[in-house]
C-alpha cells in the first residue's frame, strides 16, 4: 500500500476573501501570483455591492480569475455590511476545517479581530492591503504584503501626432502610468539587531532562512521588495559593509545553504 505524502510536501489550501471596497482591481494579477507562492487558492470570493458603479473595474476581471462575486447591499447609510458578510463567510469556511490558511485582501482595520481569531485556530493568515493599512491589522496577520508592490504598470496609450503650440501638445499627452512605489529606507539596524538576538554565543553566523522567519515574526509587513530588492539575499548582498553572506555545503534541494552575519558584531 502506497504511503500518503507528508503534509510538508502538500500545498496549503487557502481561502481568498477580497473586500472590493478597500482593494483596487489593478492588483489582481500580482495578487494571485503572490498567493500562488503560499498555496492553492481553493476559494476565491469578493464582497461588495455590485449594483454600484464604483466596482466596475473589478467586474472586468472576475471571470478571468474565476473570482466569485458575493452581493451585499448596504442596508443602512454609513454602515459597511460588506465587512460583516466577509467575516461571517470566513467563520463558516473556518469550521469546515478544509483550509490551511486565509488571504484577507483589504486595507480596513475592521478585519483585525478576524485575523487574530483565525490564527487562534492554528491557521496561517496572509494580509494584503495598501501602505495606509492600520498597524493593528498588519500585526494581526502572520504575513502582510503591501499591494503597492503588486500593481502592474499600465501600458501607455498611443499618442496621435498633434501639430499645435506647446500648450496644446502638452494637453494631448497621456497621463503617465502609476509605477511601483519608491523604495523605502532599509531598516539595517533592525536586521542587525535580529541577527544579534538569534546568533549563537560562539558563532555569529545565522542561516538566512532563519533570519527571514524571525524578521517576519517581528514585522509581518517586512518585504525586500519594499526596499528595491527581489529577495532577502539580494538585500543582504546590497550592504557588504554591514553584512556578510556565505554559501555553505549543499541543502536538501541540491543548492547551497546561505548564512549571514552582521559585521558590526563579527568576532
PDB file of C-alpha atoms in Angstrom:
ATOM      1  CA  UNK A   1       0.000   0.000   0.000  1.00  0.00           C
ATOM      2  CA  UNK A   2       1.480   3.357  -1.039  1.00  0.00           C
ATOM      3  CA  UNK A   3       2.268   5.697   1.778  1.00  0.00           C
ATOM      4  CA  UNK A   4       0.407   9.001   1.995  1.00  0.00           C
ATOM      5  CA  UNK A   5       2.586  12.008   1.106  1.00  0.00           C
ATOM      6  CA  UNK A   6       3.685  14.038   4.081  1.00  0.00           C
ATOM      7  CA  UNK A   7       1.802  17.247   4.811  1.00  0.00           C
ATOM      8  CA  UNK A   8       5.026  19.226   4.402  1.00  0.00           C
ATOM      9  CA  UNK A   9       5.058  18.305   0.703  1.00  0.00           C
ATOM     10  CA  UNK A  10       1.407  19.101   0.164  1.00  0.00           C
ATOM     11  CA  UNK A  11       0.460  22.593  -0.903  1.00  0.00           C
ATOM     12  CA  UNK A  12      -1.617  24.602   1.510  1.00  0.00           C
ATOM     13  CA  UNK A  13      -5.266  25.163   0.666  1.00  0.00           C
ATOM     14  CA  UNK A  14      -6.149  28.828   1.048  1.00  0.00           C
ATOM     15  CA  UNK A  15      -9.397  30.778   1.147  1.00  0.00           C
ATOM     16  CA  UNK A  16      -9.049  34.162  -0.563  1.00  0.00           C
ATOM     17  CA  UNK A  17     -11.555  36.764   0.628  1.00  0.00           C
ATOM     18  CA  UNK A  18     -11.446  40.199  -1.009  1.00  0.00           C
ATOM     19  CA  UNK A  19     -13.060  43.391   0.251  1.00  0.00           C
ATOM     20  CA  UNK A  20     -13.854  45.060  -3.089  1.00  0.00           C
ATOM     21  CA  UNK A  21     -14.463  48.441  -1.444  1.00  0.00           C
ATOM     22  CA  UNK A  22     -10.942  48.508   0.004  1.00  0.00           C
ATOM     23  CA  UNK A  23      -8.833  46.812  -2.675  1.00  0.00           C
ATOM     24  CA  UNK A  24      -8.039  48.125  -6.183  1.00  0.00           C
ATOM     25  CA  UNK A  25      -8.660  45.888  -9.194  1.00  0.00           C
ATOM     26  CA  UNK A  26      -5.222  46.844 -10.555  1.00  0.00           C
ATOM     27  CA  UNK A  27      -3.571  44.376  -8.159  1.00  0.00           C
ATOM     28  CA  UNK A  28      -5.414  41.287  -9.344  1.00  0.00           C
ATOM     29  CA  UNK A  29      -2.629  39.816 -11.497  1.00  0.00           C
ATOM     30  CA  UNK A  30       0.080  40.352  -8.913  1.00  0.00           C
ATOM     31  CA  UNK A  31      -2.230  39.280  -6.099  1.00  0.00           C
ATOM     32  CA  UNK A  32      -2.804  35.753  -7.367  1.00  0.00           C
ATOM     33  CA  UNK A  33       0.800  35.363  -8.471  1.00  0.00           C
ATOM     34  CA  UNK A  34       1.798  36.210  -4.888  1.00  0.00           C
ATOM     35  CA  UNK A  35      -0.799  33.884  -3.361  1.00  0.00           C
ATOM     36  CA  UNK A  36       0.474  31.026  -5.542  1.00  0.00           C
ATOM     37  CA  UNK A  37       3.775  31.233  -3.621  1.00  0.00           C
ATOM     38  CA  UNK A  38       1.998  30.210  -0.421  1.00  0.00           C
ATOM     39  CA  UNK A  39      -0.505  27.637  -1.625  1.00  0.00           C
ATOM     40  CA  UNK A  40      -3.591  26.911  -3.720  1.00  0.00           C
ATOM     41  CA  UNK A  41      -6.427  29.439  -3.792  1.00  0.00           C
ATOM     42  CA  UNK A  42      -9.181  26.863  -3.294  1.00  0.00           C
ATOM     43  CA  UNK A  43     -11.843  29.506  -2.640  1.00  0.00           C
ATOM     44  CA  UNK A  44     -11.838  32.952  -4.242  1.00  0.00           C
ATOM     45  CA  UNK A  45     -14.617  35.313  -3.179  1.00  0.00           C
ATOM     46  CA  UNK A  46     -15.010  39.073  -3.448  1.00  0.00           C
ATOM     47  CA  UNK A  47     -17.532  41.120  -1.481  1.00  0.00           C
ATOM     48  CA  UNK A  48     -19.301  44.335  -2.394  1.00  0.00           C
ATOM     49  CA  UNK A  49     -22.470  45.965  -3.666  1.00  0.00           C
ATOM     50  CA  UNK A  50     -22.249  45.082  -7.349  1.00  0.00           C
ATOM     51  CA  UNK A  51     -25.169  47.363  -8.229  1.00  0.00           C
ATOM     52  CA  UNK A  52     -22.872  50.375  -7.674  1.00  0.00           C
ATOM     53  CA  UNK A  53     -20.648  51.748 -10.458  1.00  0.00           C
ATOM     54  CA  UNK A  54     -17.509  52.092  -8.283  1.00  0.00           C
ATOM     55  CA  UNK A  55     -16.830  48.349  -8.612  1.00  0.00           C
ATOM     56  CA  UNK A  56     -16.831  48.430 -12.408  1.00  0.00           C
ATOM     57  CA  UNK A  57     -13.101  47.680 -12.726  1.00  0.00           C
ATOM     58  CA  UNK A  58     -13.449  44.589 -10.551  1.00  0.00           C
ATOM     59  CA  UNK A  59     -16.329  43.335 -12.719  1.00  0.00           C
ATOM     60  CA  UNK A  60     -13.987  43.286 -15.711  1.00  0.00           C
ATOM     61  CA  UNK A  61     -11.529  40.837 -14.135  1.00  0.00           C
ATOM     62  CA  UNK A  62     -13.764  38.469 -12.138  1.00  0.00           C
ATOM     63  CA  UNK A  63     -14.295  35.927 -14.921  1.00  0.00           C
ATOM     64  CA  UNK A  64     -10.649  35.938 -15.985  1.00  0.00           C
ATOM     65  CA  UNK A  65      -9.554  34.911 -12.485  1.00  0.00           C
ATOM     66  CA  UNK A  66     -12.579  32.800 -11.523  1.00  0.00           C
ATOM     67  CA  UNK A  67     -13.449  35.005  -8.544  1.00  0.00           C
ATOM     68  CA  UNK A  68     -16.943  34.561  -7.160  1.00  0.00           C
ATOM     69  CA  UNK A  69     -18.713  37.892  -6.539  1.00  0.00           C
ATOM     70  CA  UNK A  70     -20.750  37.991  -3.330  1.00  0.00           C
ATOM     71  CA  UNK A  71     -23.535  40.559  -3.458  1.00  0.00           C
ATOM     72  CA  UNK A  72     -24.090  42.582  -0.305  1.00  0.00           C
ATOM     73  CA  UNK A  73     -26.486  45.525  -0.270  1.00  0.00           C
ATOM     74  CA  UNK A  74     -25.848  48.426   2.088  1.00  0.00           C
ATOM     75  CA  UNK A  75     -28.826  48.177   4.415  1.00  0.00           C
ATOM     76  CA  UNK A  76     -28.095  51.433   6.222  1.00  0.00           C
ATOM     77  CA  UNK A  77     -26.227  54.508   5.077  1.00  0.00           C
ATOM     78  CA  UNK A  78     -22.812  54.842   6.709  1.00  0.00           C
ATOM     79  CA  UNK A  79     -22.633  51.165   7.737  1.00  0.00           C
ATOM     80  CA  UNK A  80     -20.450  48.657   5.928  1.00  0.00           C
ATOM     81  CA  UNK A  81     -22.477  45.472   5.518  1.00  0.00           C
ATOM     82  CA  UNK A  82     -19.767  44.070   3.218  1.00  0.00           C
ATOM     83  CA  UNK A  83     -17.360  43.631   6.144  1.00  0.00           C
ATOM     84  CA  UNK A  84     -19.936  41.676   8.123  1.00  0.00           C
ATOM     85  CA  UNK A  85     -20.696  39.374   5.185  1.00  0.00           C
ATOM     86  CA  UNK A  86     -16.992  38.646   4.658  1.00  0.00           C
ATOM     87  CA  UNK A  87     -16.444  37.910   8.344  1.00  0.00           C
ATOM     88  CA  UNK A  88     -19.451  35.571   8.538  1.00  0.00           C
ATOM     89  CA  UNK A  89     -18.284  33.652   5.465  1.00  0.00           C
ATOM     90  CA  UNK A  90     -14.758  33.429   6.870  1.00  0.00           C
ATOM     91  CA  UNK A  91     -16.047  31.806  10.050  1.00  0.00           C
ATOM     92  CA  UNK A  92     -18.227  29.410   8.060  1.00  0.00           C
ATOM     93  CA  UNK A  93     -15.215  28.383   5.984  1.00  0.00           C
ATOM     94  CA  UNK A  94     -13.072  28.082   9.106  1.00  0.00           C
ATOM     95  CA  UNK A  95     -15.380  25.493  10.649  1.00  0.00           C
ATOM     96  CA  UNK A  96     -15.313  23.314   7.547  1.00  0.00           C
ATOM     97  CA  UNK A  97     -11.694  22.511   8.566  1.00  0.00           C
ATOM     98  CA  UNK A  98     -10.760  22.317   4.870  1.00  0.00           C
ATOM     99  CA  UNK A  99      -8.255  25.163   4.812  1.00  0.00           C
ATOM    100  CA  UNK A 100      -4.714  25.714   5.990  1.00  0.00           C
ATOM    101  CA  UNK A 101      -4.860  29.467   5.769  1.00  0.00           C
ATOM    102  CA  UNK A 102      -6.737  32.587   4.723  1.00  0.00           C
ATOM    103  CA  UNK A 103      -5.829  35.508   2.484  1.00  0.00           C
ATOM    104  CA  UNK A 104      -7.631  38.663   3.607  1.00  0.00           C
ATOM    105  CA  UNK A 105      -7.444  41.381   0.971  1.00  0.00           C
ATOM    106  CA  UNK A 106      -8.352  44.757   2.444  1.00  0.00           C
ATOM    107  CA  UNK A 107      -6.871  47.902   3.958  1.00  0.00           C
ATOM    108  CA  UNK A 108      -9.652  48.037   6.548  1.00  0.00           C
ATOM    109  CA  UNK A 109      -8.762  47.630  10.224  1.00  0.00           C
ATOM    110  CA  UNK A 110     -12.198  46.087  10.861  1.00  0.00           C
ATOM    111  CA  UNK A 111     -10.670  42.705   9.967  1.00  0.00           C
ATOM    112  CA  UNK A 112      -8.103  42.829  12.759  1.00  0.00           C
ATOM    113  CA  UNK A 113     -10.101  40.626  15.112  1.00  0.00           C
ATOM    114  CA  UNK A 114     -10.954  38.209  12.303  1.00  0.00           C
ATOM    115  CA  UNK A 115      -7.259  37.727  11.518  1.00  0.00           C
ATOM    116  CA  UNK A 116      -6.490  37.139  15.192  1.00  0.00           C
ATOM    117  CA  UNK A 117      -9.360  34.650  15.526  1.00  0.00           C
ATOM    118  CA  UNK A 118      -8.227  32.636  12.511  1.00  0.00           C
ATOM    119  CA  UNK A 119      -4.704  32.452  13.926  1.00  0.00           C
ATOM    120  CA  UNK A 120      -6.099  31.253  17.256  1.00  0.00           C
ATOM    121  CA  UNK A 121      -7.365  28.216  15.343  1.00  0.00           C
ATOM    122  CA  UNK A 122      -3.835  27.497  14.117  1.00  0.00           C
ATOM    123  CA  UNK A 123      -4.363  28.767  10.574  1.00  0.00           C
ATOM    124  CA  UNK A 124      -1.945  30.991   8.672  1.00  0.00           C
ATOM    125  CA  UNK A 125      -3.261  34.439   7.780  1.00  0.00           C
ATOM    126  CA  UNK A 126      -1.852  36.407   4.853  1.00  0.00           C
ATOM    127  CA  UNK A 127      -2.966  40.026   4.707  1.00  0.00           C
ATOM    128  CA  UNK A 128      -2.926  42.171   1.567  1.00  0.00           C
ATOM    129  CA  UNK A 129      -3.522  45.913   1.763  1.00  0.00           C
ATOM    130  CA  UNK A 130      -2.211  49.341   0.894  1.00  0.00           C
ATOM    131  CA  UNK A 131       0.521  51.035   2.899  1.00  0.00           C
ATOM    132  CA  UNK A 132      -2.170  53.093   4.641  1.00  0.00           C
ATOM    133  CA  UNK A 133      -3.446  49.909   6.332  1.00  0.00           C
ATOM    134  CA  UNK A 134      -3.635  50.448  10.128  1.00  0.00           C
ATOM    135  CA  UNK A 135      -0.857  48.738  12.051  1.00  0.00           C
ATOM    136  CA  UNK A 136      -3.182  46.589  14.258  1.00  0.00           C
ATOM    137  CA  UNK A 137      -4.452  44.711  11.186  1.00  0.00           C
ATOM    138  CA  UNK A 138      -0.930  44.312   9.809  1.00  0.00           C
ATOM    139  CA  UNK A 139       0.317  42.932  13.141  1.00  0.00           C
ATOM    140  CA  UNK A 140      -2.631  40.536  13.425  1.00  0.00           C
ATOM    141  CA  UNK A 141      -1.511  38.673  10.277  1.00  0.00           C
ATOM    142  CA  UNK A 142       1.292  36.115  10.006  1.00  0.00           C
ATOM    143  CA  UNK A 143       2.485  37.927   6.898  1.00  0.00           C
ATOM    144  CA  UNK A 144       1.293  41.171   5.364  1.00  0.00           C
ATOM    145  CA  UNK A 145       2.017  42.201   1.776  1.00  0.00           C
ATOM    146  CA  UNK A 146       1.540  45.813   0.706  1.00  0.00           C
ATOM    147  CA  UNK A 147      -0.394  45.856  -2.540  1.00  0.00           C
ATOM    148  CA  UNK A 148       1.631  48.737  -3.992  1.00  0.00           C
ATOM    149  CA  UNK A 149       4.356  46.241  -4.878  1.00  0.00           C
ATOM    150  CA  UNK A 150       1.807  44.065  -6.689  1.00  0.00           C
ATOM    151  CA  UNK A 151       0.450  46.731  -9.024  1.00  0.00           C
ATOM    152  CA  UNK A 152       1.305  46.183 -12.667  1.00  0.00           C
ATOM    153  CA  UNK A 153       2.451  49.248 -14.582  1.00  0.00           C
ATOM    154  CA  UNK A 154      -0.298  50.107 -17.045  1.00  0.00           C
ATOM    155  CA  UNK A 155       0.779  50.406 -20.700  1.00  0.00           C
ATOM    156  CA  UNK A 156       0.830  53.902 -22.105  1.00  0.00           C
ATOM    157  CA  UNK A 157      -1.824  54.752 -24.666  1.00  0.00           C
ATOM    158  CA  UNK A 158      -0.579  55.547 -28.178  1.00  0.00           C
ATOM    159  CA  UNK A 159      -0.203  59.253 -28.844  1.00  0.00           C
ATOM    160  CA  UNK A 160      -1.510  60.744 -32.048  1.00  0.00           C
ATOM    161  CA  UNK A 161       0.739  63.430 -33.553  1.00  0.00           C
ATOM    162  CA  UNK A 162      -0.562  66.924 -32.904  1.00  0.00           C
ATOM    163  CA  UNK A 163       0.564  69.970 -34.853  1.00  0.00           C
ATOM    164  CA  UNK A 164      -0.069  72.816 -32.463  1.00  0.00           C
ATOM    165  CA  UNK A 165       1.591  75.068 -29.951  1.00  0.00           C
ATOM    166  CA  UNK A 166       3.361  73.725 -26.853  1.00  0.00           C
ATOM    167  CA  UNK A 167       0.380  74.162 -24.527  1.00  0.00           C
ATOM    168  CA  UNK A 168      -1.969  72.229 -26.783  1.00  0.00           C
ATOM    169  CA  UNK A 169       0.577  69.464 -27.272  1.00  0.00           C
ATOM    170  CA  UNK A 170       1.038  69.118 -23.518  1.00  0.00           C
ATOM    171  CA  UNK A 171      -2.710  68.839 -23.064  1.00  0.00           C
ATOM    172  CA  UNK A 172      -2.806  65.911 -25.509  1.00  0.00           C
ATOM    173  CA  UNK A 173      -0.086  63.932 -23.741  1.00  0.00           C
ATOM    174  CA  UNK A 174      -1.374  60.815 -21.940  1.00  0.00           C
ATOM    175  CA  UNK A 175      -1.158  60.626 -18.192  1.00  0.00           C
ATOM    176  CA  UNK A 176       1.889  58.732 -17.029  1.00  0.00           C
ATOM    177  CA  UNK A 177       1.062  55.329 -15.559  1.00  0.00           C
ATOM    178  CA  UNK A 178       1.478  54.828 -11.867  1.00  0.00           C
ATOM    179  CA  UNK A 179       4.571  52.716 -11.325  1.00  0.00           C
ATOM    180  CA  UNK A 180       5.776  50.840  -8.285  1.00  0.00           C
ATOM    181  CA  UNK A 181       6.354  52.825  -5.096  1.00  0.00           C
ATOM    182  CA  UNK A 182       9.677  54.463  -4.409  1.00  0.00           C
ATOM    183  CA  UNK A 183      11.852  52.099  -2.320  1.00  0.00           C
ATOM    184  CA  UNK A 184      11.747  52.752   1.402  1.00  0.00           C
ATOM    185  CA  UNK A 185      14.759  53.140   3.650  1.00  0.00           C
ATOM    186  CA  UNK A 186      16.174  49.736   4.569  1.00  0.00           C
ATOM    187  CA  UNK A 187      15.931  49.038   8.332  1.00  0.00           C
ATOM    188  CA  UNK A 188      19.569  47.985   8.631  1.00  0.00           C
ATOM    189  CA  UNK A 189      19.767  48.452  12.396  1.00  0.00           C
ATOM    190  CA  UNK A 190      16.665  46.313  12.879  1.00  0.00           C
ATOM    191  CA  UNK A 191      18.084  43.484  10.739  1.00  0.00           C
ATOM    192  CA  UNK A 192      21.391  43.670  12.614  1.00  0.00           C
ATOM    193  CA  UNK A 193      19.565  43.529  15.951  1.00  0.00           C
ATOM    194  CA  UNK A 194      17.609  40.437  14.897  1.00  0.00           C
ATOM    195  CA  UNK A 195      20.857  38.776  13.827  1.00  0.00           C
ATOM    196  CA  UNK A 196      22.448  39.624  17.156  1.00  0.00           C
ATOM    197  CA  UNK A 197      19.447  38.246  19.084  1.00  0.00           C
ATOM    198  CA  UNK A 198      19.312  34.859  17.341  1.00  0.00           C
ATOM    199  CA  UNK A 199      23.035  34.228  16.785  1.00  0.00           C
ATOM    200  CA  UNK A 200      24.789  31.674  18.995  1.00  0.00           C
ATOM    201  CA  UNK A 201      27.265  32.968  21.551  1.00  0.00           C
ATOM    202  CA  UNK A 202      30.058  31.018  19.876  1.00  0.00           C
ATOM    203  CA  UNK A 203      29.071  31.661  16.277  1.00  0.00           C
ATOM    204  CA  UNK A 204      27.931  34.912  14.654  1.00  0.00           C
ATOM    205  CA  UNK A 205      26.569  33.136  11.580  1.00  0.00           C
ATOM    206  CA  UNK A 206      22.813  32.625  11.133  1.00  0.00           C
ATOM    207  CA  UNK A 207      21.081  30.693   8.368  1.00  0.00           C
ATOM    208  CA  UNK A 208      19.402  33.152   6.017  1.00  0.00           C
ATOM    209  CA  UNK A 209      16.061  31.330   6.171  1.00  0.00           C
ATOM    210  CA  UNK A 210      16.048  31.514   9.971  1.00  0.00           C
ATOM    211  CA  UNK A 211      16.765  35.242   9.791  1.00  0.00           C
ATOM    212  CA  UNK A 212      13.842  35.732   7.404  1.00  0.00           C
ATOM    213  CA  UNK A 213      11.485  33.778   9.660  1.00  0.00           C
ATOM    214  CA  UNK A 214      12.415  35.819  12.724  1.00  0.00           C
ATOM    215  CA  UNK A 215      12.098  39.113  10.877  1.00  0.00           C
ATOM    216  CA  UNK A 216       8.642  38.053   9.694  1.00  0.00           C
ATOM    217  CA  UNK A 217       7.532  37.248  13.227  1.00  0.00           C
ATOM    218  CA  UNK A 218       8.547  40.693  14.435  1.00  0.00           C
ATOM    219  CA  UNK A 219       7.432  42.645  11.371  1.00  0.00           C
ATOM    220  CA  UNK A 220       4.770  40.827   9.295  1.00  0.00           C
ATOM    221  CA  UNK A 221       4.926  43.527   6.614  1.00  0.00           C
ATOM    222  CA  UNK A 222       8.681  43.211   6.037  1.00  0.00           C
ATOM    223  CA  UNK A 223       9.331  42.514   2.364  1.00  0.00           C
ATOM    224  CA  UNK A 224      12.624  43.026   0.486  1.00  0.00           C
ATOM    225  CA  UNK A 225      10.627  44.345  -2.478  1.00  0.00           C
ATOM    226  CA  UNK A 226       9.631  47.388  -0.437  1.00  0.00           C
ATOM    227  CA  UNK A 227      13.304  48.352  -0.423  1.00  0.00           C
ATOM    228  CA  UNK A 228      14.019  47.662  -4.090  1.00  0.00           C
ATOM    229  CA  UNK A 229      15.318  44.083  -3.721  1.00  0.00           C
ATOM    230  CA  UNK A 230      13.761  40.912  -5.086  1.00  0.00           C
ATOM    231  CA  UNK A 231      14.896  38.638  -2.247  1.00  0.00           C
ATOM    232  CA  UNK A 232      16.335  38.892   1.240  1.00  0.00           C
ATOM    233  CA  UNK A 233      19.655  37.538  -0.019  1.00  0.00           C
ATOM    234  CA  UNK A 234      19.824  40.377  -2.565  1.00  0.00           C
ATOM    235  CA  UNK A 235      19.193  42.913   0.177  1.00  0.00           C
ATOM    236  CA  UNK A 236      21.972  41.442   2.323  1.00  0.00           C
ATOM    237  CA  UNK A 237      24.375  41.478  -0.642  1.00  0.00           C
ATOM    238  CA  UNK A 238      23.498  45.112  -1.246  1.00  0.00           C
ATOM    239  CA  UNK A 239      25.094  46.166   2.046  1.00  0.00           C
ATOM    240  CA  UNK A 240      28.533  44.499   2.152  1.00  0.00           C
ATOM    241  CA  UNK A 241      29.765  46.936   4.808  1.00  0.00           C
ATOM    242  CA  UNK A 242      27.019  45.882   7.222  1.00  0.00           C
ATOM    243  CA  UNK A 243      26.501  42.184   6.462  1.00  0.00           C
ATOM    244  CA  UNK A 244      28.426  39.213   5.142  1.00  0.00           C
ATOM    245  CA  UNK A 245      26.795  36.390   3.191  1.00  0.00           C
ATOM    246  CA  UNK A 246      28.337  32.944   2.898  1.00  0.00           C
ATOM    247  CA  UNK A 247      27.296  29.816   0.969  1.00  0.00           C
ATOM    248  CA  UNK A 248      27.975  26.503   2.670  1.00  0.00           C
ATOM    249  CA  UNK A 249      27.683  22.831   1.697  1.00  0.00           C
ATOM    250  CA  UNK A 250      24.518  21.804  -0.086  1.00  0.00           C
ATOM    251  CA  UNK A 251      20.900  21.965   1.010  1.00  0.00           C
ATOM    252  CA  UNK A 252      18.282  19.210   0.688  1.00  0.00           C
ATOM    253  CA  UNK A 253      17.188  20.731  -2.641  1.00  0.00           C
ATOM    254  CA  UNK A 254      20.698  20.385  -4.057  1.00  0.00           C
ATOM    255  CA  UNK A 255      21.684  24.031  -3.728  1.00  0.00           C
ATOM    256  CA  UNK A 256      23.867  25.690  -1.133  1.00  0.00           C
ATOM    257  CA  UNK A 257      22.726  26.918   2.271  1.00  0.00           C
ATOM    258  CA  UNK A 258      23.192  30.645   2.799  1.00  0.00           C
ATOM    259  CA  UNK A 259      24.426  32.052   6.095  1.00  0.00           C
ATOM    260  CA  UNK A 260      24.658  35.686   7.139  1.00  0.00           C
ATOM    261  CA  UNK A 261      26.274  37.648   9.919  1.00  0.00           C
ATOM    262  CA  UNK A 262      26.407  41.258  10.979  1.00  0.00           C
ATOM    263  CA  UNK A 263      29.861  42.755  10.532  1.00  0.00           C
ATOM    264  CA  UNK A 264      29.292  45.068  13.469  1.00  0.00           C
ATOM    265  CA  UNK A 265      29.276  42.057  15.813  1.00  0.00           C
ATOM    266  CA  UNK A 266      31.633  39.765  13.902  1.00  0.00           C
ATOM    267  CA  UNK A 267      34.417  38.289  16.034  1.00  0.00           C
TER     268      UNK A 267
END
